[in-house]
Amino acid sequence: MVTELFPGVDAIYSKYLEVPSTSQVDSPGTRHRWHVLDNNEELKQRGIEPAGTLLCVHGNPTWSYLWRSLLNHVSEHGLPWRVVAVDQLDMGFSERSGKFRRLADRVNDLGDLTGALGLTGKITTVGHDWGGIISLGWAVSHPDQLENVVLTNTAIHTAGFELPAALKLASHPAVHGWGTKTSPAFLQVTHSLAQPALAPDIRKAFMAPYTNAEKREGVANFVADIPFSQDHPSRPALDEISEAVRSLKVPALMLWGPKDPVFSDRYLRDLMSRLPHAQVHRFEGSSHLVGEDNDIATPIFQWLAGEKSSKNTSRAQSLGEYRPMLAELDSRTEDQSAAVVDINPARSLSWAELGQRVNALAAGLRQIGVEAGDRVNLLVPPGIELTTLIYACLRLGAVIVVADAGLGTKGMGRAIKGAGPSYLIGIDRALTGARLFGWPGTRIAAGDLPAAKRKLLGVAHTLPELYEAGSQAASGSRVFEPSDPDADAALLFTSGSTGPAKGVVYTHRELAAMRDTLRETYNLKAGSALVAGFAPFALLGPALGATSVTPDMDVTAPRTLTAAALADAALAVDATTVFASPAALANVLETQDALNQAQRETLEGVSLMLSAGAPIPEHLLAKVQDLVPNARVHTPYGMTEALPVTDIDLAGIRAAGAGNGVCVGTAVAGATVAIAPIDALGVAGDKPEYTPNATGEILVRAPHVKDRYDRLWITEQLSVSIPGWHRTGDVGHLDEAGRLWVEGRLGHVLRTAKGAITPVAAEHAVESVAGAGRAALVGVGPDGTQAAVVVMETVPAARKSGPAASDLARQVRAAVAATGTEVAAVLVVPSLPTDIRHNSKIDRAALAHWAAAALAGGRIRNP
């Protein structure tokens, strides 16, 4: 039986049937023997009436085996879905027809098969690779039966796209016959794209239908039928289907592996332009065989069950009437006082000048085609230029994409490719990266460039050119329509400290709500002066009516902020407010001895000091208070998805005292915080609670919570799975006074035999030991039996990684035991791995893997 070659597929699914052909490539009366995997018989045996049918179409060089996870998911969960996974003619275990079947023939063949199967009712097409366009060809020709469309890495059109290298090689006359037919090379290369590698029995199953050259005829013909040239015989069919797809209004889901060297993100963006209503999830790190790399069955059937919305449901009622982000700027067109200030080189713009530049740049951008909804990637350091760009885009209704250099080159590249901006505006270094790594978007230089360099970097426009063109435009052309409050306004990226950075989408209304929350919580009224030592707040200064300045520092490395640079920035605007990350403030304290008297007096004039991005210990805040003696020192808690959520000041931290975690205070204006308690294995529940001292996932509801995660439909569904709330992924508890204590990340909870243990209390205990630096508590071993391991820095720093000295280990164990946790091992490292943006969020997941390897024996390397 053929089915003996199907690991993971029940023999009951394998089915053969004779199908009359209506294809023009076949003679009248021709019948073909098709092979399919079909669970209809199993459904009948269980007495289940299908709610609908999934028609699954593989590409080249796979076969119906590609869709086994869908069949198994239905079986394991007793779902009422029929799954029909076809082997296309000349492929899999279907008949070798002896004819060259082109795109139009294959679409027609699929119609012949569904007719022979007698499929009635609503059908969901599921396609991969070239099976994607074939399934869509069936979809547009069967609109009455079509209910949904699901696509995995595929292409619907090729216009303007260069042939991918893998297909270029496979289709070359000198290689084509040998690579696709004579040898199994094309199959082997395709299978090698799996991330992680396919198990040997799975690889064998994929190879099973293609054991000799005769059986690989269809593989070769599929490659030869790729219609990249305008005169290709299949080009008319491709064009017709590609345009017809735009008329499809049924729900659509796209699941994508962005590392695919064949169907990269540019094909995803093309599909999204044709099906703009589609839900999209990109599995970062996955490649062409996305269904082998990931569980796609669970999200597909969740989506089919009706969980198709990605709109934010966790917004609380707004603090007041919606006021656009540009309202303050527009109200100060005659104001000659400073609005934004640059330190190096020294430069400033008045409110009137800033407004004029914003309008001129918006007009210039509009002249080159930037429209509302277009994504514009801004790769420009904080300062006057970035501020102008942000507000010019908001003026146009364009979506600003902020993937800052704090993500690192690799992380920034992933973010930009995932966002898929239409335009990319950057400094020379950013444009070089765009050219080198193939970042998408029409390239615009932040400054003038020599002609040769401009050509080399592929620069189409420069900001000086756009300013000039916009300034010369007739006054009537400067009239801009107000942006829809609920349209996308900004795409910001998380720090990437808990995995690949996630894109977070904010609407104009949500950005305005963030501004209003900060204004109400901290009394940041118009006329304030803000030192933005934390890049995101450069966005909000003009919207608050606050004069803003970025200190002379490398914003990608917060620890480069010195006390002198902070004081000089404060002096430049007579600052009332300072916002800086804990890592930045740590270096400010280390360099404060270099301050002169004038600089110290300047810092004495600061009335509000804010620090966020990571927990900050009380002793560090106390030193900050000494530096700014007349300021209210606050440390808000928040995240890219909602900033801020809670707030506490130094006095509040002292009043709260010691506890399990870091006390981050009470909810800010307009926000509500609750807890979803965790069980013994650290799994959070699905009901918000306010019970004091119950540890669980922190939930938040606020008018400034993000709209959604970008092109991460699965992640978004998880984050809003409790209606009305955003699941933060952090764990903590509320105390009797309603204050929130953060105990770590949900993914960092230790799952021990004695139950779930959150790490922060133990880490604080370690850090109290003489000679200890920063510490992380991680779990090593299987869930439910994990051992607690401490990985720590020492003062002075250890020269190499390894087990802690016996005396230090004894003290650490004793300190942690006081928190109720038994430590199995203590390891020291020269430096703990942290995120790039904040230089402070410890990568506990990476440390857990490292600690497991270190304790397994062998050479111990640095994490």
Coordinates of C-alpha atoms in Angstrom, one line a residue, residues 225-621:
D225 CA 5.6 26.7 -17.0
I226 CA 6.6 29.6 -14.7
P227 CA 5.4 32.7 -16.7
F228 CA 8.0 35.3 -16.0
S229 CA 8.3 36.7 -19.5
Q230 CA 5.5 38.6 -21.2
D231 CA 5.4 36.2 -24.2
H232 CA 5.2 33.0 -22.1
P233 CA 2.2 30.8 -23.1
S234 CA 0.9 30.9 -19.5
R235 CA 1.1 34.6 -19.1
P236 CA -2.5 35.4 -20.2
A237 CA -3.9 32.9 -17.6
L238 CA -1.6 34.4 -14.9
D239 CA -2.7 38.0 -15.7
E240 CA -6.4 37.0 -15.8
I241 CA -6.3 35.2 -12.5
S242 CA -4.2 37.9 -10.8
E243 CA -6.6 40.7 -11.8
A244 CA -9.7 38.6 -11.0
V245 CA -8.4 38.0 -7.5
R246 CA -9.0 41.7 -6.7
S247 CA -12.7 41.0 -6.9
L248 CA -12.7 38.4 -4.2
K249 CA -14.4 39.7 -1.0
V250 CA -14.4 36.5 1.0
P251 CA -12.3 36.3 4.1
A252 CA -8.6 35.5 3.4
L253 CA -5.8 34.3 5.6
M254 CA -2.1 34.3 4.6
L255 CA 0.5 32.3 6.6
W256 CA 4.0 33.2 5.5
G257 CA 7.6 32.1 6.0
P258 CA 9.7 35.3 5.4
K259 CA 13.0 33.5 5.0
D260 CA 11.7 31.9 1.7
P261 CA 14.4 32.4 -1.0
V262 CA 11.7 31.8 -3.7
F263 CA 8.5 33.6 -2.6
S264 CA 9.9 36.4 -0.4
D265 CA 8.0 39.2 1.3
R266 CA 7.6 41.1 -1.9
Y267 CA 5.2 38.5 -3.1
L268 CA 3.3 38.7 0.2
R269 CA 3.0 42.5 -0.3
D270 CA 1.7 42.0 -3.8
L271 CA -0.9 39.5 -2.5
M272 CA -1.9 42.0 0.2
S273 CA -2.4 44.7 -2.4
R274 CA -4.9 42.4 -4.2
L275 CA -6.6 41.1 -1.1
P276 CA -6.2 44.1 1.3
H277 CA -8.8 42.7 3.7
A278 CA -6.7 39.5 4.4
Q279 CA -5.4 38.6 7.8
V280 CA -1.7 37.9 7.7
H281 CA 0.8 36.1 10.0
R282 CA 4.5 36.0 9.3
F283 CA 6.3 33.2 11.1
E284 CA 9.7 35.0 11.6
G285 CA 12.5 32.6 10.9
S286 CA 10.4 30.2 8.8
S287 CA 11.1 29.5 5.1
H288 CA 9.3 28.1 2.1
L289 CA 7.9 25.0 3.7
V290 CA 6.1 27.1 6.3
G291 CA 3.6 24.3 7.1
E292 CA 6.5 22.0 8.0
D293 CA 8.2 24.7 10.1
N294 CA 5.1 25.6 12.1
D295 CA 1.8 24.4 13.3
I296 CA -0.5 26.0 10.7
A297 CA -3.5 23.7 11.4
T298 CA -4.4 25.3 14.8
P299 CA -4.6 28.9 13.5
I300 CA -6.3 27.9 10.3
F301 CA -9.2 26.2 12.1
Q302 CA -9.4 28.9 14.8
W303 CA -9.7 31.4 11.9
L304 CA -12.4 29.2 10.2
A305 CA -14.2 29.0 13.5
G306 CA -14.8 32.8 13.3
E307 CA -11.8 34.3 15.1
K308 CA -11.1 36.5 12.1
S309 CA -11.1 40.0 13.6
S310 CA -7.8 41.7 14.4
K311 CA -9.2 45.0 15.6
N312 CA -8.3 46.2 19.1
T313 CA -10.9 45.3 21.7
S314 CA -8.9 46.5 24.7
R315 CA -9.4 50.2 24.4
A316 CA -11.0 51.9 27.3
Q317 CA -13.2 55.0 26.8
S318 CA -11.1 58.0 25.7
L319 CA -10.0 60.6 28.3
G320 CA -11.8 63.3 26.3
E321 CA -12.8 64.5 22.9
Y322 CA -10.4 63.4 20.1
R323 CA -7.8 66.1 19.3
P324 CA -5.5 65.4 16.3
M325 CA -1.8 65.0 16.9
L326 CA -1.1 68.2 14.9
A327 CA -3.6 70.3 16.8
E328 CA -1.1 71.9 19.0
L329 CA 1.3 72.6 16.1
D330 CA -1.5 74.1 14.1
S331 CA -2.5 76.4 17.0
R332 CA 0.9 78.0 17.2
T333 CA 1.6 79.1 13.6
E334 CA 2.6 82.6 14.8
D335 CA 4.6 81.4 17.9
Q336 CA 8.3 82.3 17.5
S337 CA 9.4 80.4 20.7
A338 CA 11.5 77.3 20.4
A339 CA 9.7 74.1 19.5
V340 CA 12.6 71.6 18.8
V341 CA 16.3 71.9 19.5
D342 CA 19.3 70.0 18.3
I343 CA 22.5 69.9 20.3
N344 CA 25.1 68.6 17.8
P345 CA 25.2 70.6 15.6
A346 CA 23.4 73.4 17.5
R347 CA 20.1 74.3 15.8
S348 CA 16.6 75.1 16.7
L349 CA 13.2 75.7 15.1
S350 CA 10.4 77.9 16.4
W351 CA 6.8 76.6 16.4
A352 CA 6.0 78.7 13.4
E353 CA 9.1 77.4 11.5
L354 CA 8.4 73.8 12.5
G355 CA 4.8 74.2 11.2
Q356 CA 6.1 75.6 7.9
R357 CA 8.6 72.9 7.4
V358 CA 6.1 70.2 8.2
N359 CA 3.7 71.5 5.6
A360 CA 6.4 72.0 3.0
L361 CA 7.7 68.5 3.5
A362 CA 4.2 67.0 3.4
A363 CA 3.5 68.8 0.1
G364 CA 6.8 67.6 -1.3
L365 CA 6.1 64.0 -0.3
R366 CA 2.7 64.2 -1.8
Q367 CA 4.2 65.4 -5.1
I368 CA 6.3 62.2 -5.4
G369 CA 3.2 60.0 -4.7
V370 CA 3.1 59.5 -1.0
E371 CA -0.6 59.0 -0.1
A372 CA -2.7 58.3 3.0
G373 CA -2.1 54.8 4.2
D374 CA 1.4 54.5 2.6
R375 CA 4.1 53.2 4.9
V376 CA 7.1 55.5 5.2
N377 CA 10.2 54.0 7.0
L378 CA 12.1 56.7 8.9
L379 CA 15.7 55.9 9.4
V380 CA 16.8 59.2 10.8
P381 CA 18.3 59.9 14.3
P382 CA 16.0 61.8 16.8
G383 CA 16.2 65.5 16.3
I384 CA 14.7 68.2 14.1
E385 CA 14.7 66.2 10.9
L386 CA 13.0 63.2 12.4
T387 CA 10.4 65.4 14.2
T388 CA 9.6 67.1 10.9
L389 CA 9.3 63.8 9.1
I390 CA 7.0 62.3 11.7
Y391 CA 4.5 65.2 11.6
A392 CA 4.7 65.6 7.8
C393 CA 3.7 61.9 7.5
L394 CA 0.9 62.4 10.1
R395 CA -0.3 65.4 8.1
L396 CA -0.5 63.3 4.9
G397 CA -2.1 60.3 6.7
A398 CA 1.0 58.3 5.8
V399 CA 2.0 55.6 8.3
I400 CA 5.3 56.2 10.0
V401 CA 7.4 53.1 10.4
V402 CA 10.0 53.4 13.2
A403 CA 12.4 50.5 13.3
D404 CA 15.2 52.1 15.2
A405 CA 18.9 51.1 15.1
G406 CA 18.5 50.0 18.7
L407 CA 17.3 46.7 17.3
G408 CA 20.7 46.0 15.7
T409 CA 21.3 45.6 12.0
K410 CA 19.8 42.1 11.8
G411 CA 16.7 42.9 13.9
M412 CA 16.2 46.2 12.1
G413 CA 16.4 44.4 8.7
R414 CA 13.8 41.8 9.8
A415 CA 11.5 44.6 11.0
I416 CA 11.7 46.7 7.8
K417 CA 11.2 43.7 5.6
G418 CA 8.2 42.7 7.7
A419 CA 6.7 46.1 7.6
G420 CA 7.1 46.4 3.8
P421 CA 7.3 50.2 3.6
S422 CA 6.6 51.9 0.3
Y423 CA 9.2 54.6 1.0
L424 CA 12.4 54.6 3.0
I425 CA 13.9 57.8 4.2
G426 CA 17.4 57.6 5.8
I427 CA 20.8 58.9 6.5
D428 CA 23.8 57.5 4.4
R429 CA 24.4 54.6 6.7
A430 CA 20.7 53.5 6.6
L431 CA 20.7 53.9 2.8
T432 CA 23.8 51.7 2.5
G433 CA 22.1 49.1 4.6
A434 CA 19.0 49.3 2.4
R435 CA 21.1 48.7 -0.7
L436 CA 23.1 46.0 0.9
F437 CA 20.3 44.0 2.5
G438 CA 17.5 44.7 0.0
W439 CA 15.2 46.6 2.3
P440 CA 12.0 47.6 0.5
G441 CA 10.8 51.1 -0.4
T442 CA 11.5 54.0 -2.7
R443 CA 14.7 55.5 -1.2
I444 CA 14.9 59.1 -0.1
A445 CA 18.1 60.5 1.3
A446 CA 18.0 62.7 4.4
G447 CA 20.6 65.1 2.8
D448 CA 22.2 66.0 -0.5
L449 CA 24.4 63.3 -2.1
P450 CA 26.9 63.3 -5.0
A451 CA 25.4 62.0 -8.2
A452 CA 27.6 58.8 -8.1
K453 CA 26.7 57.9 -4.6
R454 CA 23.1 58.7 -5.2
K455 CA 23.1 56.2 -8.1
L456 CA 25.0 53.6 -6.1
L457 CA 22.5 53.7 -3.3
G458 CA 19.5 53.8 -5.6
V459 CA 18.3 57.1 -4.2
A460 CA 15.3 58.5 -6.0
H461 CA 14.8 61.8 -4.0
T462 CA 16.4 63.8 -1.3
L463 CA 14.7 65.7 1.6
P464 CA 16.2 69.1 0.5
E465 CA 14.6 68.5 -2.9
L466 CA 11.2 67.7 -1.3
Y467 CA 11.4 70.7 1.0
E468 CA 12.1 73.0 -2.0
A469 CA 9.4 71.5 -4.2
G470 CA 6.9 71.6 -1.3
S471 CA 7.8 75.2 -0.5
Q472 CA 7.3 76.3 -4.1
A473 CA 3.9 74.6 -4.4
A474 CA 0.9 76.8 -4.7
S475 CA -0.8 77.6 -1.4
G476 CA -3.9 75.7 -2.5
S477 CA -2.0 72.5 -2.8
R478 CA -1.1 72.7 0.8
V479 CA -4.6 71.9 1.9
F480 CA -4.6 68.5 3.6
E481 CA -7.6 66.5 4.4
P482 CA -7.8 65.6 8.1
S483 CA -6.8 62.0 8.8
D484 CA -9.4 59.4 9.8
P485 CA -8.9 59.1 13.5
D486 CA -9.2 55.3 13.2
A487 CA -6.8 54.9 10.3
D488 CA -3.3 53.6 10.9
A489 CA -0.8 56.3 12.0
A490 CA 2.3 54.6 13.2
L491 CA 4.1 51.2 13.2
L492 CA 6.5 51.0 16.2
F493 CA 8.6 48.0 17.0
T494 CA 9.1 46.3 20.3
S495 CA 12.7 46.0 21.7
G496 CA 13.1 42.3 20.6
S497 CA 14.1 41.3 24.1
T498 CA 11.7 38.3 24.1
G499 CA 12.1 37.2 20.5
P500 CA 12.0 39.0 17.1
A501 CA 10.8 42.5 17.4
K502 CA 7.0 42.8 16.8
G503 CA 5.4 45.6 14.9
V504 CA 2.8 47.5 16.9
V505 CA 0.2 49.5 15.0
Y506 CA -1.3 52.6 16.4
T507 CA -4.1 54.6 14.9
H508 CA -4.3 58.4 15.1
R509 CA -6.8 58.1 17.9
E510 CA -4.6 55.8 19.9
L511 CA -1.5 58.1 19.5
A512 CA -3.6 61.0 20.6
A513 CA -4.7 59.0 23.6
M514 CA -1.1 58.2 24.5
R515 CA -0.4 61.9 24.4
D516 CA -3.4 62.7 26.6
T517 CA -2.5 60.0 29.1
L518 CA 1.0 61.5 29.5
R519 CA -0.4 65.0 29.8
E520 CA -2.9 64.1 32.5
T521 CA -0.7 61.7 34.4
Y522 CA 2.4 64.0 34.6
N523 CA 0.8 67.4 34.0
L524 CA 2.8 67.9 30.8
K525 CA 1.0 71.0 29.6
A526 CA 1.9 73.2 26.7
G527 CA 4.9 75.3 27.5
S528 CA 6.8 72.4 29.2
A529 CA 10.3 71.7 28.1
L530 CA 11.3 68.1 27.6
V531 CA 14.7 66.3 27.3
A532 CA 13.9 63.1 25.4
G533 CA 16.7 60.7 26.3
F534 CA 14.4 57.9 25.2
A535 CA 13.7 58.0 21.4
P536 CA 9.9 57.3 21.5
F537 CA 9.2 60.5 23.3
A538 CA 10.7 62.6 20.5
L539 CA 7.4 61.7 18.7
L540 CA 5.2 63.2 21.5
G541 CA 6.9 66.5 22.3
P542 CA 5.3 68.7 19.7
A543 CA 1.9 67.0 20.2
L544 CA 2.1 68.0 23.9
G545 CA 3.1 71.5 23.0
A546 CA 6.4 70.9 24.8
T547 CA 9.7 72.2 23.6
S548 CA 11.8 69.1 23.0
V549 CA 15.5 68.3 22.7
T550 CA 17.5 65.1 22.3
P551 CA 20.8 65.1 24.2
D552 CA 24.1 64.5 22.5
M553 CA 24.2 60.7 22.7
D554 CA 24.1 57.6 20.5
V555 CA 20.4 56.8 20.8
T556 CA 21.1 53.2 19.8
A557 CA 23.2 52.8 23.0
P558 CA 21.5 54.4 26.0
R559 CA 24.7 54.0 28.1
T560 CA 26.3 56.7 26.0
L561 CA 24.3 59.4 27.8
T562 CA 26.6 61.3 30.1
A563 CA 25.6 63.6 33.0
A564 CA 27.2 66.5 31.1
A565 CA 25.3 65.8 27.9
L566 CA 22.0 65.5 29.9
A567 CA 22.7 68.8 31.6
D568 CA 23.6 70.6 28.4
A569 CA 20.4 69.4 26.8
A570 CA 18.4 70.6 29.7
L571 CA 20.1 74.0 29.6
A572 CA 19.4 74.4 25.9
V573 CA 15.6 74.4 26.5
D574 CA 15.4 75.3 30.2
A575 CA 14.0 71.8 30.7
T576 CA 11.3 71.0 33.2
T577 CA 11.1 67.3 32.3
V578 CA 13.6 64.6 31.6
F579 CA 12.9 61.2 30.2
A580 CA 15.7 58.6 30.1
S581 CA 16.0 54.8 30.3
P582 CA 17.5 53.1 33.4
A583 CA 20.7 52.2 31.4
A584 CA 21.1 55.8 30.4
L585 CA 20.6 57.0 34.0
A586 CA 23.1 54.5 35.3
N587 CA 25.8 56.1 33.1
V588 CA 24.6 59.6 34.0
L589 CA 25.3 58.7 37.7
E590 CA 28.6 57.2 36.8
T591 CA 29.7 60.4 35.1
Q592 CA 28.2 63.0 37.4
D593 CA 31.5 63.9 38.9
A594 CA 32.4 65.7 35.6
L595 CA 29.5 68.2 36.1
N596 CA 30.4 71.8 36.6
Q597 CA 28.5 74.1 38.9
A598 CA 26.4 75.6 36.1
Q599 CA 25.4 72.1 34.9
R600 CA 24.4 71.0 38.4
E601 CA 22.3 74.1 38.8
T602 CA 20.6 73.4 35.5
L603 CA 19.6 69.9 36.7
E604 CA 18.3 71.4 40.0
G605 CA 15.8 73.2 37.8
V606 CA 14.2 69.9 36.6
S607 CA 10.8 69.4 38.1
L608 CA 10.0 65.9 36.7
M609 CA 12.3 62.9 36.0
L610 CA 10.8 59.9 34.2
S611 CA 12.6 56.6 33.6
A612 CA 11.1 53.6 31.9
G613 CA 12.0 50.6 29.7
A614 CA 13.0 48.3 32.5
P615 CA 12.7 48.0 36.3
I616 CA 14.9 50.5 38.2
P617 CA 16.0 49.7 41.8
E618 CA 15.2 52.0 44.6
H619 CA 18.9 52.7 45.4
L620 CA 19.5 53.9 41.9
L621 CA 16.4 56.1 42.0

